[in-house]
Coordinates of C-alpha atoms in Angstrom, one line a residue:
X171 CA 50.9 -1.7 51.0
X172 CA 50.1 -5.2 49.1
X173 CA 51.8 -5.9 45.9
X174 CA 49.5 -5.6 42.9
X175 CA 48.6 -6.4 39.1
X176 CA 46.7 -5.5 36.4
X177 CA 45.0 -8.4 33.7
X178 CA 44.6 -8.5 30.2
X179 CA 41.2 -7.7 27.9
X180 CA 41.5 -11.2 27.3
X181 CA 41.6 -12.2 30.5
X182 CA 39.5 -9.4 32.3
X183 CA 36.1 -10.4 33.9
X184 CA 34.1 -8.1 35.8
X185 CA 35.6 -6.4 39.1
X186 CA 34.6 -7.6 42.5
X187 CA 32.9 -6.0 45.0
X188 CA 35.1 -3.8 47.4
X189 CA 34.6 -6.2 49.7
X190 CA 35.1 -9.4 48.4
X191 CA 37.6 -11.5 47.3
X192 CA 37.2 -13.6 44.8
X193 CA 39.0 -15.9 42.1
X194 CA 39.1 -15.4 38.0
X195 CA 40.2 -18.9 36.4
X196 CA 42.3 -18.0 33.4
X197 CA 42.4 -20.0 30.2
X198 CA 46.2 -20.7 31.1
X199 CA 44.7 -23.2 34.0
X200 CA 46.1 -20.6 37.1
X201 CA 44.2 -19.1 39.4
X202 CA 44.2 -15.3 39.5
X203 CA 43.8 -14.0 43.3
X204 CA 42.1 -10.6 43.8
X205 CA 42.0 -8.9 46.7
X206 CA 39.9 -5.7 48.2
X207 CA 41.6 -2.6 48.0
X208 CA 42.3 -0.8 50.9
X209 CA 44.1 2.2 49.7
X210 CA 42.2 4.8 48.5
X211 CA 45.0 5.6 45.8
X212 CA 44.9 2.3 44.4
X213 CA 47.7 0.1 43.3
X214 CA 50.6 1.4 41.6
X215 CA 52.6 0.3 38.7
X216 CA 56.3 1.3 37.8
X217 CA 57.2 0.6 33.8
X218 CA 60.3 1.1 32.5
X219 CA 59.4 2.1 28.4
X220 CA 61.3 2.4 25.3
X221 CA 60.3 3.7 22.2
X222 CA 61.5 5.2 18.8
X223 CA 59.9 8.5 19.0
X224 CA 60.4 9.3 15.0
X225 CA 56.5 9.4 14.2
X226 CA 55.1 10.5 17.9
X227 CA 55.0 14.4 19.0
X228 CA 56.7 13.5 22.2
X229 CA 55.1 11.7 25.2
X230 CA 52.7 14.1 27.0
X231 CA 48.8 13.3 26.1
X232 CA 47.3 15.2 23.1
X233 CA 44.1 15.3 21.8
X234 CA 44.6 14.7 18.4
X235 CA 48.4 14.3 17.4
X236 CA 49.4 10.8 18.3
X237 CA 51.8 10.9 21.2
X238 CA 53.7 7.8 23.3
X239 CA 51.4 8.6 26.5
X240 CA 48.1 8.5 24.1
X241 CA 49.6 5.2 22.7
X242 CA 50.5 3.6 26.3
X243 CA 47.5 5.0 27.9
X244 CA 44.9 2.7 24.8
X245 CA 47.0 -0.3 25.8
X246 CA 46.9 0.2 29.4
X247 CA 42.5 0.9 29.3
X248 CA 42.2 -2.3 27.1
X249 CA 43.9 -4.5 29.0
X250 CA 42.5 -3.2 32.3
X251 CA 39.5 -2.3 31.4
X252 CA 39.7 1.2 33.5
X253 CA 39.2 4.4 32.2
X254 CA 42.0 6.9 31.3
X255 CA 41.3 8.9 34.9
X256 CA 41.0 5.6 36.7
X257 CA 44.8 4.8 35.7
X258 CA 46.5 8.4 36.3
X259 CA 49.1 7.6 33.9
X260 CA 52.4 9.8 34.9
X261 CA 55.7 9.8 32.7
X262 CA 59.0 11.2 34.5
X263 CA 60.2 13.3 31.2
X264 CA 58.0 15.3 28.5
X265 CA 60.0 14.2 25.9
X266 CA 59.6 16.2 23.2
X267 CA 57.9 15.8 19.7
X268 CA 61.0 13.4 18.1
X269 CA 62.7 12.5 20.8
X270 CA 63.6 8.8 21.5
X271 CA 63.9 7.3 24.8
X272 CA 65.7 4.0 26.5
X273 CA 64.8 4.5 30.0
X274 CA 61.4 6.2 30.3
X275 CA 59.5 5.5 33.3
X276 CA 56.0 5.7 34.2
X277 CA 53.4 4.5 36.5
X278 CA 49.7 4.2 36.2
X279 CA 47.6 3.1 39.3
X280 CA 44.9 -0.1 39.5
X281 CA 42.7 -1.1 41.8
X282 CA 43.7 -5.2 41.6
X283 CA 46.5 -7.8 42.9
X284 CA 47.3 -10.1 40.9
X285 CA 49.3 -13.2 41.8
X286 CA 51.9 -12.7 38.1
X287 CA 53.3 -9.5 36.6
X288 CA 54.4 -11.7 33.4
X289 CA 50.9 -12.2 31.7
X290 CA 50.5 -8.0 31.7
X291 CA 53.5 -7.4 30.3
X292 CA 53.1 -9.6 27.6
X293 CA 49.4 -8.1 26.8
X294 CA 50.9 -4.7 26.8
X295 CA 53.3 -5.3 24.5
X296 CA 50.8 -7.3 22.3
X297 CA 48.8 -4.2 22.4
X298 CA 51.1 -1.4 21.5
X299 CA 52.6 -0.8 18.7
X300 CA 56.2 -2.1 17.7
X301 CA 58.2 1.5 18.3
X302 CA 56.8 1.3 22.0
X303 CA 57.8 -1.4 24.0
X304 CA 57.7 -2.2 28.5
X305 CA 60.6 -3.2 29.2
X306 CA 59.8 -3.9 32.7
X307 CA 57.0 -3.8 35.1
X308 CA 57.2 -3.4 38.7
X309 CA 55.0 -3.2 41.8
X310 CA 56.0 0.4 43.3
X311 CA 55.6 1.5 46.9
X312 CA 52.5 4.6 47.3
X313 CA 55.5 6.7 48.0
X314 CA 57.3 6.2 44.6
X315 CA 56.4 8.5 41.7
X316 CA 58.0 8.7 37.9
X317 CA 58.6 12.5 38.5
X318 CA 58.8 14.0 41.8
X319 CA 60.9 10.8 42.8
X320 CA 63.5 11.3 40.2
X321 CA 67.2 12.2 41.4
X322 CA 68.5 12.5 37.9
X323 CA 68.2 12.2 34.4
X324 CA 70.2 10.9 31.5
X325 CA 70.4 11.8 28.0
X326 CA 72.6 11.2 25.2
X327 CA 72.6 13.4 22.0
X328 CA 74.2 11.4 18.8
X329 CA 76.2 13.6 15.8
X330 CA 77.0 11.3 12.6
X331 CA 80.2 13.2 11.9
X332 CA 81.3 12.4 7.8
X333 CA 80.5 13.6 4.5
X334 CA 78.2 10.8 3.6
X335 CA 75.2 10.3 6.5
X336 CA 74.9 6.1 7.8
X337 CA 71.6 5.3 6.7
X338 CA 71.1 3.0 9.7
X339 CA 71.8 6.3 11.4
X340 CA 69.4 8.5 9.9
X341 CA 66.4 8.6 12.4
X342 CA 68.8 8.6 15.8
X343 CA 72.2 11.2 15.0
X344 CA 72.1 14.0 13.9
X345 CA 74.3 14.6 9.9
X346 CA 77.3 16.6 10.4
X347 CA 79.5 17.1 7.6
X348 CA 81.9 19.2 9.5
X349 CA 85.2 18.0 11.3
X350 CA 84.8 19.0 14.5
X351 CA 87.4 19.5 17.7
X352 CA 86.5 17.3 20.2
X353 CA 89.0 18.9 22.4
X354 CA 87.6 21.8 22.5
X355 CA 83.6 20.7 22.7
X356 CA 84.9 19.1 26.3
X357 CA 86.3 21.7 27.0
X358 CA 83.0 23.5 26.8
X359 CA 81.1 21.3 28.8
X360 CA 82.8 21.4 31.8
X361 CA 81.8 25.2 32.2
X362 CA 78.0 23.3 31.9
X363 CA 79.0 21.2 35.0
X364 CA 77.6 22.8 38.4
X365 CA 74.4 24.6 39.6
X366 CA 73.3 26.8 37.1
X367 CA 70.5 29.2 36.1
X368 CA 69.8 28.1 33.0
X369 CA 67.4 30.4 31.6
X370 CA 69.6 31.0 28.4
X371 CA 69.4 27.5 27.1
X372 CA 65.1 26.9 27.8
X373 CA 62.9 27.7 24.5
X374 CA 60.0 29.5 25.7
X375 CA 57.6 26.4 26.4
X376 CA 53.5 25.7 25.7
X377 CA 52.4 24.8 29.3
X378 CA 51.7 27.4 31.8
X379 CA 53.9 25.4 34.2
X380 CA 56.8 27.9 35.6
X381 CA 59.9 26.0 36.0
X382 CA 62.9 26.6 38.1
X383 CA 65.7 27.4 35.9
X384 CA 68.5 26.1 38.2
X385 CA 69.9 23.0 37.2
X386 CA 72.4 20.5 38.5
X387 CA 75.1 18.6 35.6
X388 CA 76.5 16.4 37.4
X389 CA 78.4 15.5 34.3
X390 CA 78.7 16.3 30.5
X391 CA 81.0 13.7 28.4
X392 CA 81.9 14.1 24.9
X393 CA 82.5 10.4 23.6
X394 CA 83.7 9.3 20.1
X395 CA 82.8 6.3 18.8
X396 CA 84.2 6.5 14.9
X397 CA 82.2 8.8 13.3
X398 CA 80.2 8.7 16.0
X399 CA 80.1 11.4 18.6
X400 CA 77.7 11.1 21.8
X401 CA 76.9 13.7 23.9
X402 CA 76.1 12.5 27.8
X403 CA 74.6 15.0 30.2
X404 CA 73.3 13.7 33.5
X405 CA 71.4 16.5 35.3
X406 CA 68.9 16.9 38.5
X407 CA 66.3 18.0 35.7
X408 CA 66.0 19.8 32.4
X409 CA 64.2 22.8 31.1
X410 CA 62.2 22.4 27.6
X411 CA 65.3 22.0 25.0
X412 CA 67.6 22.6 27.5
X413 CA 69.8 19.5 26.1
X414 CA 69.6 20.2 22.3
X415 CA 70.3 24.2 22.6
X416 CA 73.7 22.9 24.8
X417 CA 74.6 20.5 22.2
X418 CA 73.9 23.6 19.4
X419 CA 76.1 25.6 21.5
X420 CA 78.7 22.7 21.6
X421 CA 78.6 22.2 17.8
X422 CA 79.4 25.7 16.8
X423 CA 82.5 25.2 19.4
X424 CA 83.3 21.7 17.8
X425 CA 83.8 23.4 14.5
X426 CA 86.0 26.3 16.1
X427 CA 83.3 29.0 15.1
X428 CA 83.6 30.0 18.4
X429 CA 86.0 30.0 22.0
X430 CA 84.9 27.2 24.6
X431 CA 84.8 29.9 27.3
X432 CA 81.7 31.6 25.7
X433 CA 79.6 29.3 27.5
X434 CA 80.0 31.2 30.7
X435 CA 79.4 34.5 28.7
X436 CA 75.7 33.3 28.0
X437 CA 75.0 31.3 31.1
X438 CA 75.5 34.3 33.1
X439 CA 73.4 36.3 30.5
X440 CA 70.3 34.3 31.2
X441 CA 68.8 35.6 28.1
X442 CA 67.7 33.1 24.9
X443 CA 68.0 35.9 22.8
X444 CA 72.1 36.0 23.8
X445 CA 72.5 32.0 22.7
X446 CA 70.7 32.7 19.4
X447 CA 73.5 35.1 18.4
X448 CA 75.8 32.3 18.3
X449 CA 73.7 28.8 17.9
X450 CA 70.8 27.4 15.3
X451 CA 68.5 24.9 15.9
X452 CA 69.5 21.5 16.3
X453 CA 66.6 18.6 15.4
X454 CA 65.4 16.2 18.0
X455 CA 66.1 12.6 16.3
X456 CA 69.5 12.6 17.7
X457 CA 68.3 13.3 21.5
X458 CA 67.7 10.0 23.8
X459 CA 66.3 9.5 27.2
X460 CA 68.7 7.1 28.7
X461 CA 68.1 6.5 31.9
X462 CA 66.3 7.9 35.2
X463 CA 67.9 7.5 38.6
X464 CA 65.5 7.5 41.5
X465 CA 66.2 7.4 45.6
X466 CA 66.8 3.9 46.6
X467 CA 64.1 3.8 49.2
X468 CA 61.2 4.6 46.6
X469 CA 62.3 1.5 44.8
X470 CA 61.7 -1.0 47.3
X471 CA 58.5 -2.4 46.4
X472 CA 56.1 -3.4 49.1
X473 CA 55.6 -6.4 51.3
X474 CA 54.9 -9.9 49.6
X475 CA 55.7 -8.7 46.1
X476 CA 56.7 -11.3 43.5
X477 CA 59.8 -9.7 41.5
X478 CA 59.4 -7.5 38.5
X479 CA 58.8 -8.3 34.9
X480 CA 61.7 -8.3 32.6
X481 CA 59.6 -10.3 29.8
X482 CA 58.5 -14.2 29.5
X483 CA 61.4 -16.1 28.2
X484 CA 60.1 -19.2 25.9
X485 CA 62.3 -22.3 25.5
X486 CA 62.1 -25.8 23.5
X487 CA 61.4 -28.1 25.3
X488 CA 60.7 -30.7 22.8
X489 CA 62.5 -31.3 19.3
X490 CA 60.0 -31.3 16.3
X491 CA 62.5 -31.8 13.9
X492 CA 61.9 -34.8 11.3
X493 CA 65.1 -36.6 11.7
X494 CA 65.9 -39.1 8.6

């Protein structure tokens, strides 16, 4: 499959025929090639999205609540001009309602091929709002999707451990005033590490979708950074909460409230109601999408493909200084 692009609002003129090719002269002065489209999935797109998620309820697409899909979706019809069906817009993770992200990715499907993934980028980032920014954008073979394609995902859960809360900190860790035994949290998470049924740490969730609750940690690190403790799980997949009710049950062992070998006491329990007896709720500002590893073959993007986006970079080029 042909590499492909999408054009801004600003620089959108109406579609050609199926069957034509034809050429849109920009404002810029470059010549915008676009060709037929001969797969009947259209043109993909890979982003790579980051975004604050302190005043979204999460990324999936809602009717009224504004959500980071809703907001990526506005940008992505304006500058396209294609209707929110046409673009099939698909996010890897359902992060939920609070929850931040670094490495979100996401693909969305257009019938053009443009000759410069720069120029899109730019408009999409003009168009969102600040919290939500494409970091890249990539042409992505048919048989790459943000989901299905995933290998693994990374979060990171952040507790501000000290009596007084950073306020630079408020909106992304989580205020513990307890001293906590990180000895003893890592030695928790290593019974987390392994295939799992996980049914014990998943909230009950609002979709009808019946996930599999056998999970893969691949890893589970307990870093501290001052008064800073991060949380890393890396995992072939999560169930809803998953992540935050394993970080509860690590806080509780943190402040010695409980043994480390009670996590494979609930795990084999499969039962939410057994976790509640010994964890609480923990908020979702602290929780962060890191990254999203994908099999190196759905990477490759197709023939002829100029490289991906990573932003324009502008330079001086001439002094306008008034020297004396």
């Amino acid at each position: 499959m042909s590499c492909y692009y999408a054009v801004t609002s600003a620089l959108v003129s109406p579609f050609p025929s199926p069957s034509s090719t034809s050429l849109l002269s920009l404002n810029s002065g470059d010549d915008v090639e676009v060709k037929p489209n001969f797969n009947q999935n259209g043109y993909k797109w890979r982003l790579l999205l980051a975004y604050d998620g302190t005043r979204y309820a999460g990324w999936q697409y809602q009717e009224s609540p504004p959500t980071v899909q809703c907001a990526v979706e506005k940008a992505l019809i304006k500058a396209t001009k294609l209707q929110r069906k046409d673009l099939q817009l698909v996010g890897a993770s359902r992060t939920d309602a609070g929850v931040h992200a670094w490495g979100q990715v996401a693909h969305f499907i257009t019938p053009f091929n443009y000759n410069n993934l720069d120029r899109i980028h730019a408009a999409l980032n003009g168009l969102l709002p600040k919290d939500i920014r494409v970091r890249e954008i990539s042409p992505a073979s048919s048989e790459f999707h943000a989901r299905f394609s995933a290998k693994s995902k990374i979060y990171h859960y952040k507790i501000y451990s000290d009596t007084i809360m950073d306020p630079f900190q408020r909106h992304f860790a989580y205020h513990n005033m307890y001293k906590l035994n990180s000895d003893a949290m890592r030695e928790a998470a290593k019974y987390f590490i392994g295939k799992h049924d996980f049914s014990a740490f998943e909230n009950a969730s609002h979709n009808d979708r019946v996930p599999d609750p056998v999970k893969h940690i691949f890893r589970f690190d307990v870093k501290e950074m001052g008064a800073l403790l991060q949380l890393e799980v890396e995992g072939s997949g999560f169930l809803y909460r998953q992540v935050r009710n394993m970080v509860a049950l690590l806080l509780q062992i943190g402040k010695e409230a409980i043994p480390p070998d009670i996590v494979p006491h609930i795990l084999s329990s499969r039962d939410r109601k057994e976790l509640a007896k010994y964890s609480f709720y923990l908020p979702p500002h602290g929780l962060c999408l890191v990254s999203i590893n994908y099999n190196e073959s759905h990477l490759l993007p197709p023939p002829g493909c100029p490289a991906k986006s990573f932003g324009m970079h502008h330079t001086i080029r001439k002094c306008k200084t008034i020297f004396y």
